[in-house]
PDB file of C-alpha atoms in Angstrom:
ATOM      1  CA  UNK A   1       0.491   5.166  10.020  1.00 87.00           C
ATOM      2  CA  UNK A   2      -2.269   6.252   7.841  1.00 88.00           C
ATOM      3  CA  UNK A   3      -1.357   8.043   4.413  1.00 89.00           C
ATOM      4  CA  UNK A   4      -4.012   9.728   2.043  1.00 87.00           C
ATOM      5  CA  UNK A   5      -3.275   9.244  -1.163  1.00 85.00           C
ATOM      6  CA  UNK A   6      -6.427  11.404  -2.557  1.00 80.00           C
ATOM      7  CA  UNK A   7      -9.603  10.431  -4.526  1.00 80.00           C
ATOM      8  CA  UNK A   8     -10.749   8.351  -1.719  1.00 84.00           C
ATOM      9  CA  UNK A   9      -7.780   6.215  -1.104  1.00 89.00           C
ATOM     10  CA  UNK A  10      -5.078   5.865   1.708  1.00 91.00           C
ATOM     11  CA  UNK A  11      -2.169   3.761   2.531  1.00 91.00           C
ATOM     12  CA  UNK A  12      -2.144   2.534   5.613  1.00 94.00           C
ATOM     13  CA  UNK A  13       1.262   0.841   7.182  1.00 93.00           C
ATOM     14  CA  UNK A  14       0.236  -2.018  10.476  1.00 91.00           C
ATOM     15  CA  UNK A  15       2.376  -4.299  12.780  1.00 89.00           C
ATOM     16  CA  UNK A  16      -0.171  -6.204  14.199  1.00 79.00           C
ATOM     17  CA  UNK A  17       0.837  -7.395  17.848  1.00 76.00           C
ATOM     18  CA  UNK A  18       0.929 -11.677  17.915  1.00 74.00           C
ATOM     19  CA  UNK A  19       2.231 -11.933  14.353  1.00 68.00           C
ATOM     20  CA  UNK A  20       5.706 -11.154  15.081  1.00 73.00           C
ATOM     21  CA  UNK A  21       7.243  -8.809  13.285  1.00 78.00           C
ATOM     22  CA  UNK A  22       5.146  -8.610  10.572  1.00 86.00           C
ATOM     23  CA  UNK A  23       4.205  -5.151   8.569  1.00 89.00           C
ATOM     24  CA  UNK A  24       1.739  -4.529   6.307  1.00 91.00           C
ATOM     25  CA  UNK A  25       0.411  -2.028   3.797  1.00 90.00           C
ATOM     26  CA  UNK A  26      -2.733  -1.794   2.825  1.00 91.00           C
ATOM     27  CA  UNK A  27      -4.407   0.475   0.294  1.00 90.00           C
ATOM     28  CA  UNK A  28      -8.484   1.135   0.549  1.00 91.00           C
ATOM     29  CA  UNK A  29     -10.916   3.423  -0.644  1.00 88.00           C
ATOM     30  CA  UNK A  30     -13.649   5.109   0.849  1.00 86.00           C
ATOM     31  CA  UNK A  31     -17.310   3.831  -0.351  1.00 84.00           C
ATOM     32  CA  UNK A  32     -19.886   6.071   1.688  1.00 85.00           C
ATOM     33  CA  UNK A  33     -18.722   5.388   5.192  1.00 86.00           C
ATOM     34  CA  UNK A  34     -17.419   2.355   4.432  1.00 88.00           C
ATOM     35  CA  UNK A  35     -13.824   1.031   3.470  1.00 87.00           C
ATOM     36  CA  UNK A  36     -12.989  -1.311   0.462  1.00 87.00           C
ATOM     37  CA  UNK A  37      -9.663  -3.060   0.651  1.00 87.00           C
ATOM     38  CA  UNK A  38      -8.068  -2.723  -2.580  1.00 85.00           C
ATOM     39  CA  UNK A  39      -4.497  -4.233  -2.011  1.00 85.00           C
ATOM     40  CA  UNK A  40      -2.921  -6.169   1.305  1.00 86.00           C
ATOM     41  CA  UNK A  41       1.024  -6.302   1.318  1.00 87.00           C
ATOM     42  CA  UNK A  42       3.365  -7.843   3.680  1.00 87.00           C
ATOM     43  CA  UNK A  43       6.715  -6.872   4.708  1.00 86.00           C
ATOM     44  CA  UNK A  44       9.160  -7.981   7.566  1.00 84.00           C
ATOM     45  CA  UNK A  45      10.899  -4.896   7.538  1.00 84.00           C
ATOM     46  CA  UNK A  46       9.356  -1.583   8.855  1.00 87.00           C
ATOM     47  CA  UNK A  47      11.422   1.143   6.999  1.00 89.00           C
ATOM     48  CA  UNK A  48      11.162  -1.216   3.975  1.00 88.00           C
ATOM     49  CA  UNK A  49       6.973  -1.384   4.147  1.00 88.00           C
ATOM     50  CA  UNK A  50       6.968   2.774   5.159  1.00 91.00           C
ATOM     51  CA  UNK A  51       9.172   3.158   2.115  1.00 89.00           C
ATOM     52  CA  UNK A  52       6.786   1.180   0.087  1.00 87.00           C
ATOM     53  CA  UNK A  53       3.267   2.569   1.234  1.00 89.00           C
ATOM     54  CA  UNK A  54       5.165   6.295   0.675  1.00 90.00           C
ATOM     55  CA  UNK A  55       5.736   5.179  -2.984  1.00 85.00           C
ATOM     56  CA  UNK A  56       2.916   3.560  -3.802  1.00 86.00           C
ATOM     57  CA  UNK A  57       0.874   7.200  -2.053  1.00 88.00           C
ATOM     58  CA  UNK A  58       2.970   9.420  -3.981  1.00 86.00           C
ATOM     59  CA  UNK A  59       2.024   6.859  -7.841  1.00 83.00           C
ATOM     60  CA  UNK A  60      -1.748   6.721  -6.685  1.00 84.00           C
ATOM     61  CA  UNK A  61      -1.563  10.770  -6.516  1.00 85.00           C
ATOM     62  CA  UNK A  62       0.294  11.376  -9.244  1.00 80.00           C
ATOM     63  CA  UNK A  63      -2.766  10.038 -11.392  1.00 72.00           C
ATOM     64  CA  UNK A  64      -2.110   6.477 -11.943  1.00 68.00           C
ATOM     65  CA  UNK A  65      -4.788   4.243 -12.357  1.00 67.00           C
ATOM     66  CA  UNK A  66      -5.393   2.098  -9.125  1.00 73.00           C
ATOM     67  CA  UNK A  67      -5.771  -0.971 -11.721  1.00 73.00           C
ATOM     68  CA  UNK A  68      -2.067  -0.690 -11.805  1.00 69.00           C
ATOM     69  CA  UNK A  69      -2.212  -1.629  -8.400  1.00 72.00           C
ATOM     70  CA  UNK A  70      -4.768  -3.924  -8.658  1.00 70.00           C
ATOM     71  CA  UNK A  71      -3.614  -6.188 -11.507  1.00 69.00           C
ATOM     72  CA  UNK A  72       0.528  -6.000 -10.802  1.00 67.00           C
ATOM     73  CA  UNK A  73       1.728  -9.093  -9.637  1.00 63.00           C
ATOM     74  CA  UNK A  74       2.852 -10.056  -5.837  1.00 62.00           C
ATOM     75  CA  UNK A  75       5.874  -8.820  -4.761  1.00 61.00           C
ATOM     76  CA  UNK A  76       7.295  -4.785  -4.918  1.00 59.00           C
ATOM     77  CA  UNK A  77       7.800  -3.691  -8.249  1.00 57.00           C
ATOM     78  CA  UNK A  78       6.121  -0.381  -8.771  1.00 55.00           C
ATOM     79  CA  UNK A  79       9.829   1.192  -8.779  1.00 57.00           C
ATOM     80  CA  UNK A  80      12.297  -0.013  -7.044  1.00 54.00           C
ATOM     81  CA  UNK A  81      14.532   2.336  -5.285  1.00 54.00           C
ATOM     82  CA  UNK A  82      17.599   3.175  -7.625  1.00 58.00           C
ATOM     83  CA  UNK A  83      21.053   2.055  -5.565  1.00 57.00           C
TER      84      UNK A  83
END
């Protein structure tokens, strides 16, 4: 699943087959025809890494700088869902 998160950028959710059940979210940006990987995230939950690409789409439209993205440390804490 493949999420555009304007100014170049998408969010792109994977299971890649032979890894188990590994998910991952990846944001890049479009350079001419070419795609630069900005961040690589892993999950081993599905709805968990959909939930996260969705928020992290929705921040990187809303304006924020992708350094936010770039520079936070591993591990999901952009906002964590309120319980």
């Amino acid at each position: 699943m493949t999420i555009p998160a304007g100014n170049g950028y998408t969010v792109e959710v994977r299971q890649i087959g032979g890894l188990g059940t590994t998910w991952i979210v990846r944001v890049q940006k479009r350079v001419l025809v070419f795609k630069k990987r900005i961040s690589s995230d892993w999950f081993l939950d599905g709805p968990q890494a959909t939930r996260y690409a969705e928020q992290l789409a929705a921040e990187l439209r809303s304006g924020h700088s992708i350094d936010h993205v770039e520079r936070r440390p591993p591990g999901w804490n952009l906002h964590r869902p309120s319980r």
